[in-house]
Coordinates of C-alpha atoms in Angstrom, one line a residue:
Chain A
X111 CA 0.0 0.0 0.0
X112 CA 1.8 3.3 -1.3
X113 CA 0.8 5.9 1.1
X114 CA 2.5 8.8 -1.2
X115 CA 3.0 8.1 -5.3
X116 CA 4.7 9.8 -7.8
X117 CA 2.4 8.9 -11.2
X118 CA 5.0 9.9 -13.9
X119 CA 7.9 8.4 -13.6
X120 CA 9.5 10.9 -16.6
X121 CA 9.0 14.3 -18.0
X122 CA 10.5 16.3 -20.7
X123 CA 10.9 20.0 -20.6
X124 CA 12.6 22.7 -22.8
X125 CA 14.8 25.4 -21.2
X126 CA 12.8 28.2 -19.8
X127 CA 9.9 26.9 -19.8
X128 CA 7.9 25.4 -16.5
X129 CA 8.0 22.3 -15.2
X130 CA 5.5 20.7 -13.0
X131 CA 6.1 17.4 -11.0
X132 CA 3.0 16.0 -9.4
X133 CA 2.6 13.8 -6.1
X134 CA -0.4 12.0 -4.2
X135 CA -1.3 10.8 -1.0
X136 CA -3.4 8.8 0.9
X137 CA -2.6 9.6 4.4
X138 CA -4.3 13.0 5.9
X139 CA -1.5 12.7 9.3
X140 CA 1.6 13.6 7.6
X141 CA 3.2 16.6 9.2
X142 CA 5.3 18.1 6.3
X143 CA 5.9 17.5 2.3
X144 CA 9.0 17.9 0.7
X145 CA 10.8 17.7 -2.6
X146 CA 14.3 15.9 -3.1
X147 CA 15.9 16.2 -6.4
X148 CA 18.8 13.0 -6.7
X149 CA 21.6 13.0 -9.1
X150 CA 23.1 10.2 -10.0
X151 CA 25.7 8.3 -7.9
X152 CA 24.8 10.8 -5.5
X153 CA 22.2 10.7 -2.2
X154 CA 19.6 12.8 -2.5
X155 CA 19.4 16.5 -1.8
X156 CA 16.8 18.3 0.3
X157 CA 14.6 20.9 -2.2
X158 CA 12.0 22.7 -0.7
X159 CA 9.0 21.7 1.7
X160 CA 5.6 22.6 3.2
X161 CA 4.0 22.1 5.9
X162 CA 0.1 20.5 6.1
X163 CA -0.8 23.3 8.0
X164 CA 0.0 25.6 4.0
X165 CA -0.7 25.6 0.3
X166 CA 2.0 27.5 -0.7
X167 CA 6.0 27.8 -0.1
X168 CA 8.1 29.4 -2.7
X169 CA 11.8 29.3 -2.4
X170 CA 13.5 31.1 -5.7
X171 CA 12.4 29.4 -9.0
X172 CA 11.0 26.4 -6.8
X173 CA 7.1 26.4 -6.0
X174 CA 5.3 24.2 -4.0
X175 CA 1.6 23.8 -3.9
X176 CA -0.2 22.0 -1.5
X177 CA -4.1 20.8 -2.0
X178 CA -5.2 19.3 1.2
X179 CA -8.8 18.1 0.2
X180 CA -7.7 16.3 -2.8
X181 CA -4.1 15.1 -0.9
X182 CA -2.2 16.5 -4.3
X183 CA 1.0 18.6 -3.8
X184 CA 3.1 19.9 -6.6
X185 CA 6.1 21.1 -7.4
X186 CA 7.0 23.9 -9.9
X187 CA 10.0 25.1 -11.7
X188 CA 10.2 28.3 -13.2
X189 CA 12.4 28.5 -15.7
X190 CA 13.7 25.3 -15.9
X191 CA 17.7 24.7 -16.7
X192 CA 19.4 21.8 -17.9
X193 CA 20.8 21.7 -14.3
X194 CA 17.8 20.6 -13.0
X195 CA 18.1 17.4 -14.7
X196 CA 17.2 14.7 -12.0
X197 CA 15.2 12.6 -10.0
X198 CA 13.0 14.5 -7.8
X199 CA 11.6 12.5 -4.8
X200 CA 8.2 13.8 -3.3
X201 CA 8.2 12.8 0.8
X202 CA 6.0 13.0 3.6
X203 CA 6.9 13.2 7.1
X204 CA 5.2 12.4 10.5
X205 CA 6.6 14.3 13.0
X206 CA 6.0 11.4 15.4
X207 CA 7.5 8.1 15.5
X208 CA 11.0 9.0 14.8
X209 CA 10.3 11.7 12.0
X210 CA 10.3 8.9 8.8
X211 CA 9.9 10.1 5.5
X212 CA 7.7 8.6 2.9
X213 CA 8.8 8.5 -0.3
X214 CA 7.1 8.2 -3.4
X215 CA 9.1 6.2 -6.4
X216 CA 10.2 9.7 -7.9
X217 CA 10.0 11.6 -11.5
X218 CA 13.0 12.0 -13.9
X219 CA 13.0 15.4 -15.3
X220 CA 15.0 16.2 -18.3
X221 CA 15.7 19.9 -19.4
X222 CA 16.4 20.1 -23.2
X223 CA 18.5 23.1 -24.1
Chain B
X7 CA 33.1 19.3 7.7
X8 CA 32.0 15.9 5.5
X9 CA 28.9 15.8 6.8
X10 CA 27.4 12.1 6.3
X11 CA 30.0 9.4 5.0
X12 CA 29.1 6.0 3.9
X13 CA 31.4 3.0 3.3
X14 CA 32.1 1.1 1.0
X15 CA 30.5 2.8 -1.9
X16 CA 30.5 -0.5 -3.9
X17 CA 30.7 -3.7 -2.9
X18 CA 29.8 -7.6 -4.2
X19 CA 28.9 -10.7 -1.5
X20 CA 27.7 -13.8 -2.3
X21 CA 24.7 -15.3 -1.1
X22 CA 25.3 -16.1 3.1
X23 CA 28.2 -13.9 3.2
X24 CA 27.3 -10.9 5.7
X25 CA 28.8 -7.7 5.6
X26 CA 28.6 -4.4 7.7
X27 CA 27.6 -0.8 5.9
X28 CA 29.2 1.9 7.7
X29 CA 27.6 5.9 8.5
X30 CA 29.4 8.3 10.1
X31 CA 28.2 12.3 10.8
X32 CA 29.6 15.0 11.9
X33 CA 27.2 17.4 12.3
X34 CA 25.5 16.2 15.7
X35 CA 22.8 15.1 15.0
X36 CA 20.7 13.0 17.3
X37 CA 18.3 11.6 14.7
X38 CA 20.1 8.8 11.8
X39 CA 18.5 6.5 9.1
X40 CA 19.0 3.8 7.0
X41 CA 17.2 3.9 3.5
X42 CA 17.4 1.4 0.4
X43 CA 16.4 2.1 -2.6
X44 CA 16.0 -0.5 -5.2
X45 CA 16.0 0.4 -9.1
X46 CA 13.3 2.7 -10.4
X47 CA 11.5 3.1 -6.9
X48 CA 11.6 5.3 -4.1
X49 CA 13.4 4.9 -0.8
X50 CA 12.3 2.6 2.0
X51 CA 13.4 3.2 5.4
X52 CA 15.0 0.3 7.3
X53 CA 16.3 1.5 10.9
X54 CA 16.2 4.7 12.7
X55 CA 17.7 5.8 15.7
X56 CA 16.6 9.1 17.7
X57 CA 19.5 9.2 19.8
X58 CA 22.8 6.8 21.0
X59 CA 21.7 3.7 22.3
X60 CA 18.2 4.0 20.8
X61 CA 17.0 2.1 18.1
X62 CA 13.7 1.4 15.6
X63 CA 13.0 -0.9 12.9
X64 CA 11.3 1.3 9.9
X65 CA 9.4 -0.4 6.9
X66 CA 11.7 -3.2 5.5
X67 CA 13.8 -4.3 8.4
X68 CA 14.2 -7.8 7.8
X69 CA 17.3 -9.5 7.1
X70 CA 19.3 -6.2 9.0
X71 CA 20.7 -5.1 11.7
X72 CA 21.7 -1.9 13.8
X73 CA 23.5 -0.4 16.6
X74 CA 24.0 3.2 17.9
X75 CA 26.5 2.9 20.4
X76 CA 27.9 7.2 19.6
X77 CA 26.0 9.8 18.3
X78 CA 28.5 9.9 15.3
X79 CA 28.1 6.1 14.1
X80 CA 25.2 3.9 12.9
X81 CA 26.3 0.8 11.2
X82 CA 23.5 -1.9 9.3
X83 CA 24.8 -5.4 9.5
X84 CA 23.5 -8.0 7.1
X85 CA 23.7 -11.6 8.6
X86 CA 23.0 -13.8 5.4
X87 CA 22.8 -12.0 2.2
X88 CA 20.3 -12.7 -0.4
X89 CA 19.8 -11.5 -4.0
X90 CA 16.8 -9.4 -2.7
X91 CA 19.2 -7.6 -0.4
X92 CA 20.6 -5.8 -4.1
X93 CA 20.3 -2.4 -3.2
X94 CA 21.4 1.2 -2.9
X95 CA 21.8 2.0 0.6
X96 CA 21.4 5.3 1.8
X97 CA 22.3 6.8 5.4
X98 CA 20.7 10.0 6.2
X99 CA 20.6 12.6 9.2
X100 CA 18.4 14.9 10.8
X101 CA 18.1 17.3 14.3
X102 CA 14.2 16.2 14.7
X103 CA 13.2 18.4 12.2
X104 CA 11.3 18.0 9.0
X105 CA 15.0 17.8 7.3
X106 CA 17.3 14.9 6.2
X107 CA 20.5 15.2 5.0
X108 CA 21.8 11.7 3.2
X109 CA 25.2 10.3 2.5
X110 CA 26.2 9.5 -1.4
X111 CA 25.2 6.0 -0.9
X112 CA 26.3 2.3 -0.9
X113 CA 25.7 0.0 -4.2
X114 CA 25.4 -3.6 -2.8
X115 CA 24.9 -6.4 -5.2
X116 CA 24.3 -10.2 -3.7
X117 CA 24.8 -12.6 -6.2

């Protein structure tokens, strides 16, 4: 039972443009939602989050939205570059329990110059 | 300051053969993890600890094994590796927070 999922495992954007990464859940707890982008060979790096209690953080050309009734966040990039190449990793965290993240099975955004 | 570090970054064992991943932190944090992450899916959390000598088995704990005897270490030991052990191993760290900072990984293939 995959409490958060990540629908499209790929996307293709060109440069400059938006990109939009999408993530579900089924668990109305969770504390906080956050975005890891993963190169590869590398462990993943910590993006931006949100907290359940929002339905909108914005760090720089990073957006993320937050849609409580229909358990839907988002993630937007605006512009993209070809340095946001990668895997991005949507998470969930319940602050109890040990703080354990969630993770859904991630998106691979490519950036086309 | 290396923040986390994770050894060996590649390694090979045969099926029964056990072996011990290593983390180490330096940024003093109370809170570690173990993660795998097998290919094309998302991480699954293993072990946690909130603190030396404390301990927690996460989503996929079978077949491992963890101590936290200092606040900087937190080794997984596999007893008997099997093929469905063939993973990428991730350590990660947090303060409590809604933040974790990982290590670059451990490839492990069991053959």
């Amino acid at each position: 039972d995959q409490q958060v999922k990540q629908n499209s495992p790929s996307l293709s954007v060109q440069e400059g443009r938006i990109s939009i990464l999408n993530c579900d859940y089924t668990n109305s707890m969770f504390d906080y939602f956050l975005w890891y982008k993963k190169y590869p060979a590398e462990g993943p790096t910590f993006l931006i989050s949100i907290s359940s209690i929002k339905d909108k953080n914005e760090d720089g050309r990073f957006t993320v939205f937050l849609n409580k009734s229909a358990k839907h966040l988002s993630l937007h990039i605006v512009p993209s570059q070809p340095g946001d190449s990668a895997v991005y990793f949507c998470a969930a965290l319940s602050l109890n329990a040990g703080n354990m993240l969630t993770f859904g099975g991630g998106t691979r955004l490519m950036v086309k110059p | 300051n290396a923040g986390v570090t994770q050894t060996p970054k590649f390694r090979i064992l045969k099926i029964g053969q056990s072996m011990t991943l290593q983390c180490t932190q330096d940024m003093n944090h109370n809170y570690m993890y173990w993660y795998r992450q097998d290919p094309g899916m998302g991480l699954k959390l293993i072990y946690y600890s909130v603190g030396a000598g404390i301990t927690d088995k996460g989503e996929v704990p079978n077949g491992y094994n963890v101590s936290r005897s200092t606040t900087e270490d937190f080794p997984l030991r596999l007893e008997l590796a099997a093929p469905s052990q063939t993973s990428v191993y991730f350590c990660a760290t947090s303060t409590g927070g809604n933040t974790q900072y990982f290590g670059p990984g451990t490839r492990l293939t069991v053959l």
